Amino acid sequence: MDHNSNNGNMDEINELIDNYSIESLENCLQCDKKIQTSELYSTYKICHNCNFHFYIKPYERISLLTDRESYVEFNQELPNEFNYIYDKYPDYAKRAQKDTDRTGLNDSVLTGYASIGGNRCILIILDFSFMGGNLGLISGEKISLAIDLAVSKKLPIVSIISSSGTRFEEGMISIMQMAKITLVYGKCKKI
């Protein structure tokens, strides 16, 4: 597999996302019906005619899902030992920095406390806008820590996943995150 061609494809996709302004659309991209005045579109970014769902930025999604001002993010920054993967692969580090500059996110995963309908929970969001929402060392650790916290506090977990899989740049480290998350998630069955 040619990693450079995949990075080029992601750059093209990210450029399309950056240049694509949902707010300025007049017609649906799917059915071409007028959506600009639709309340369903302006609130939830859904076409009232064909139910096409447009991309919603992660913090907008959190705002739509959770009780007002209840979301408190945690594990935004992990200890430096988790950044060794960027030291090992400088091109990968550049791509991650490019996505950080573009999205304002430092990883594909957001985790935090929130309330939904008055019920406290742990929220885990994988967002496609940062490296395709892919699972890597840092995102795997953030998810595992969030699940551990949910278990210790006996809180439900709400997860929104917009991901294309694991990060091939991290190789086996990325694939190991799936096993790690599965093991940590197993603790939920014991409460």
C-alpha positions as a Markdown table, in Angstrom:
| # | Residue | x | y | z |
|---|---|---|---|---|
| 1 | Met | 0.0 | 0.0 | 0.0 |
| 2 | Asp | 1.4 | 3.4 | -1.0 |
| 3 | His | 1.1 | 5.6 | 2.2 |
| 4 | Asn | 1.9 | 8.8 | 0.3 |
| 5 | Ser | -1.1 | 8.3 | -2.1 |
| 6 | Asn | -3.3 | 7.8 | 0.9 |
| 7 | Asn | -2.0 | 10.9 | 2.6 |
| 8 | Gly | -2.7 | 12.8 | -0.7 |
| 9 | Asn | -6.2 | 11.5 | -0.8 |
| 10 | Met | -6.8 | 12.6 | 2.8 |
| 11 | Asp | -5.4 | 16.0 | 1.9 |
| 12 | Glu | -7.9 | 16.3 | -0.9 |
| 13 | Ile | -10.8 | 15.2 | 1.3 |
| 14 | Asn | -9.7 | 17.7 | 4.0 |
| 15 | Glu | -9.5 | 20.5 | 1.5 |
| 16 | Leu | -13.0 | 19.7 | 0.3 |
| 17 | Ile | -14.2 | 19.8 | 3.9 |
| 18 | Asp | -12.4 | 23.1 | 4.6 |
| 19 | Asn | -13.8 | 24.7 | 1.5 |
| 20 | Tyr | -17.3 | 23.3 | 2.0 |
| 21 | Ser | -19.5 | 25.7 | 3.9 |
| 22 | Ile | -22.7 | 24.1 | 5.1 |
| 23 | Glu | -24.0 | 27.5 | 6.3 |
| 24 | Ser | -23.9 | 29.0 | 2.8 |
| 25 | Leu | -25.7 | 26.1 | 1.0 |
| 26 | Glu | -28.9 | 27.0 | -0.7 |
| 27 | Asn | -29.8 | 23.5 | -2.1 |
| 28 | Cys | -29.3 | 20.0 | -0.8 |
| 29 | Leu | -26.3 | 18.2 | -2.2 |
| 30 | Gln | -28.3 | 15.0 | -2.5 |
| 31 | Cys | -31.7 | 16.0 | -3.9 |
| 32 | Asp | -31.1 | 19.6 | -4.9 |
| 33 | Lys | -34.2 | 20.9 | -3.0 |
| 34 | Lys | -34.0 | 24.3 | -1.4 |
| 35 | Ile | -32.8 | 23.9 | 2.3 |
| 36 | Gln | -31.7 | 27.3 | 3.3 |
| 37 | Thr | -34.9 | 28.2 | 5.0 |
| 38 | Ser | -35.6 | 24.7 | 6.5 |
| 39 | Glu | -35.6 | 24.6 | 10.3 |
| 40 | Leu | -34.6 | 21.0 | 10.3 |
| 41 | Tyr | -31.5 | 21.9 | 8.2 |
| 42 | Ser | -30.6 | 25.1 | 10.2 |
| 43 | Thr | -30.9 | 23.2 | 13.5 |
| 44 | Tyr | -29.7 | 19.7 | 12.7 |
| 45 | Lys | -28.1 | 19.9 | 9.3 |
| 46 | Ile | -30.6 | 17.4 | 7.8 |
| 47 | Cys | -32.4 | 17.9 | 4.5 |
| 48 | His | -36.2 | 18.1 | 5.1 |
| 49 | Asn | -36.9 | 16.5 | 1.7 |
| 50 | Cys | -34.5 | 13.4 | 1.5 |
| 51 | Asn | -33.1 | 13.2 | 5.0 |
| 52 | Phe | -29.6 | 13.6 | 3.9 |
| 53 | His | -27.4 | 14.3 | 6.9 |
| 54 | Phe | -24.6 | 16.9 | 6.5 |
| 55 | Tyr | -21.4 | 17.0 | 8.6 |
| 56 | Ile | -21.7 | 18.5 | 12.0 |
| 57 | Lys | -18.6 | 19.8 | 13.8 |
| 58 | Pro | -17.9 | 17.9 | 17.1 |
| 59 | Tyr | -18.7 | 20.8 | 19.5 |
| 60 | Glu | -21.9 | 21.6 | 17.6 |
| 61 | Arg | -22.9 | 17.9 | 17.9 |
| 62 | Ile | -22.2 | 18.0 | 21.6 |
| 63 | Ser | -24.3 | 21.2 | 22.0 |
| 64 | Leu | -27.2 | 19.5 | 20.1 |
| 65 | Leu | -27.0 | 16.3 | 22.2 |
| 66 | Thr | -26.3 | 17.5 | 25.7 |
| 67 | Asp | -28.0 | 19.7 | 28.3 |
| 68 | Arg | -27.0 | 23.3 | 28.0 |
| 69 | Glu | -23.4 | 23.9 | 29.2 |
| 70 | Ser | -23.2 | 20.5 | 30.9 |
| 71 | Tyr | -20.2 | 19.2 | 28.8 |
| 72 | Val | -16.9 | 19.3 | 30.5 |
| 73 | Glu | -14.0 | 17.9 | 28.5 |
| 74 | Phe | -11.3 | 15.8 | 30.1 |
| 75 | Asn | -8.0 | 14.2 | 28.9 |
| 76 | Gln | -7.5 | 16.9 | 26.2 |
| 77 | Glu | -3.8 | 16.6 | 26.7 |
| 78 | Leu | -2.1 | 13.3 | 27.6 |
| 79 | Pro | 1.4 | 13.0 | 29.1 |
| 80 | Asn | 4.3 | 13.5 | 26.7 |
| 81 | Glu | 5.1 | 9.7 | 26.6 |
| 82 | Phe | 2.1 | 9.3 | 24.3 |
| 83 | Asn | 3.6 | 11.6 | 21.8 |
| 84 | Tyr | 6.6 | 9.4 | 21.0 |
| 85 | Ile | 4.7 | 8.1 | 18.0 |
| 86 | Tyr | 5.1 | 11.6 | 16.4 |
| 87 | Asp | 8.8 | 11.6 | 17.2 |
| 88 | Lys | 9.2 | 8.3 | 15.4 |
| 89 | Tyr | 7.4 | 9.4 | 12.3 |
| 90 | Pro | 8.0 | 13.1 | 11.4 |
| 91 | Asp | 5.7 | 13.1 | 8.3 |
| 92 | Tyr | 2.9 | 11.7 | 10.5 |
| 93 | Ala | 3.5 | 14.4 | 13.0 |
| 94 | Lys | 3.3 | 17.1 | 10.3 |
| 95 | Arg | 0.0 | 15.6 | 9.1 |
| 96 | Ala | -1.4 | 15.6 | 12.7 |
| 97 | Gln | -0.3 | 19.2 | 13.2 |
| 98 | Lys | -1.9 | 20.2 | 9.9 |
| 99 | Asp | -5.2 | 18.6 | 11.1 |
| 100 | Thr | -4.8 | 20.3 | 14.5 |
| 101 | Asp | -4.3 | 23.7 | 12.8 |
| 102 | Arg | -7.3 | 23.1 | 10.5 |
| 103 | Thr | -9.8 | 21.7 | 13.1 |
| 104 | Gly | -8.6 | 23.1 | 16.4 |
| 105 | Leu | -8.6 | 19.5 | 17.7 |
| 106 | Asn | -5.5 | 17.7 | 19.0 |
| 107 | Asp | -6.8 | 14.2 | 18.3 |
| 108 | Ser | -9.8 | 12.4 | 16.7 |
| 109 | Val | -11.4 | 11.7 | 20.1 |
| 110 | Leu | -13.1 | 14.1 | 22.5 |
| 111 | Thr | -14.1 | 12.8 | 25.9 |
| 112 | Gly | -16.0 | 14.5 | 28.7 |
| 113 | Tyr | -18.7 | 14.5 | 31.3 |
| 114 | Ala | -22.1 | 15.6 | 30.1 |
| 115 | Ser | -25.8 | 15.5 | 31.0 |
| 116 | Ile | -28.5 | 14.4 | 28.6 |
| 117 | Gly | -32.0 | 14.9 | 29.7 |
| 118 | Gly | -30.7 | 15.5 | 33.3 |
| 119 | Asn | -28.8 | 12.2 | 33.3 |
| 120 | Arg | -25.1 | 12.4 | 33.9 |
| 121 | Cys | -22.9 | 10.4 | 31.5 |
| 122 | Ile | -19.5 | 10.0 | 29.9 |
| 123 | Leu | -19.4 | 11.2 | 26.3 |
| 124 | Ile | -16.9 | 9.8 | 23.8 |
| 125 | Ile | -16.8 | 11.3 | 20.3 |
| 126 | Leu | -14.7 | 10.1 | 17.4 |
| 127 | Asp | -14.7 | 12.9 | 14.8 |
| 128 | Phe | -13.9 | 12.3 | 11.1 |
| 129 | Ser | -12.5 | 15.8 | 10.5 |
| 130 | Phe | -9.2 | 14.9 | 12.4 |
| 131 | Met | -7.3 | 12.2 | 10.5 |
| 132 | Gly | -10.5 | 10.5 | 9.4 |
| 133 | Gly | -11.6 | 9.9 | 13.0 |
| 134 | Asn | -9.0 | 7.1 | 13.0 |
| 135 | Leu | -8.0 | 5.2 | 16.2 |
| 136 | Gly | -4.4 | 5.5 | 17.2 |
| 137 | Leu | -2.4 | 5.4 | 20.4 |
| 138 | Ile | -3.6 | 8.7 | 21.9 |
| 139 | Ser | -7.2 | 8.2 | 20.9 |
| 140 | Gly | -7.2 | 4.6 | 22.2 |
| 141 | Glu | -5.8 | 5.9 | 25.6 |
| 142 | Lys | -8.4 | 8.6 | 25.8 |
| 143 | Ile | -11.2 | 6.2 | 25.1 |
| 144 | Ser | -9.8 | 3.7 | 27.7 |
| 145 | Leu | -9.5 | 6.4 | 30.3 |
| 146 | Ala | -13.1 | 7.5 | 29.7 |
| 147 | Ile | -14.4 | 4.0 | 30.0 |
| 148 | Asp | -12.4 | 3.5 | 33.2 |
| 149 | Leu | -13.9 | 6.7 | 34.6 |
| 150 | Ala | -17.4 | 5.7 | 33.7 |
| 151 | Val | -17.0 | 2.4 | 35.4 |
| 152 | Ser | -15.5 | 4.0 | 38.6 |
| 153 | Lys | -18.3 | 6.6 | 38.7 |
| 154 | Lys | -21.0 | 4.1 | 37.6 |
| 155 | Leu | -22.0 | 6.4 | 34.7 |
| 156 | Pro | -23.4 | 5.4 | 31.4 |
| 157 | Ile | -21.3 | 5.9 | 28.3 |
| 158 | Val | -22.7 | 7.7 | 25.2 |
| 159 | Ser | -20.4 | 7.3 | 22.1 |
| 160 | Ile | -20.7 | 9.0 | 18.7 |
| 161 | Ile | -18.4 | 7.4 | 16.2 |
| 162 | Ser | -17.5 | 9.0 | 12.8 |
| 163 | Ser | -14.4 | 7.0 | 11.9 |
| 164 | Ser | -12.8 | 5.2 | 9.1 |
| 165 | Gly | -10.9 | 2.7 | 11.2 |
| 166 | Thr | -7.4 | 2.5 | 12.6 |
| 167 | Arg | -4.3 | 4.6 | 11.7 |
| 168 | Phe | -2.2 | 2.6 | 9.4 |
| 169 | Glu | 0.7 | 5.0 | 10.2 |
| 170 | Glu | 0.9 | 3.6 | 13.7 |
| 171 | Gly | 0.8 | 0.0 | 12.5 |
| 172 | Met | 0.3 | -2.6 | 15.3 |
| 173 | Ile | 0.1 | 0.0 | 17.9 |
| 174 | Ser | -3.2 | 1.3 | 16.4 |
| 175 | Ile | -4.6 | -2.2 | 16.1 |
| 176 | Met | -3.7 | -3.0 | 19.7 |
| 177 | Gln | -5.9 | -0.1 | 20.8 |
| 178 | Met | -9.0 | -2.0 | 19.7 |
| 179 | Ala | -8.1 | -4.9 | 21.9 |
| 180 | Lys | -7.2 | -2.6 | 24.8 |
| 181 | Ile | -10.6 | -0.8 | 24.5 |
| 182 | Thr | -12.4 | -4.2 | 24.4 |
| 183 | Leu | -10.6 | -5.3 | 27.5 |
| 184 | Val | -11.4 | -2.1 | 29.4 |
| 185 | Tyr | -15.0 | -2.2 | 28.1 |
| 186 | Gly | -15.3 | -5.6 | 29.6 |
| 187 | Lys | -15.3 | -3.9 | 33.1 |
| 188 | Cys | -18.7 | -2.4 | 32.2 |
| 189 | Lys | -20.3 | -5.8 | 32.4 |
| 190 | Lys | -19.2 | -6.2 | 36.0 |
| 191 | Ile | -21.1 | -3.2 | 37.3 |
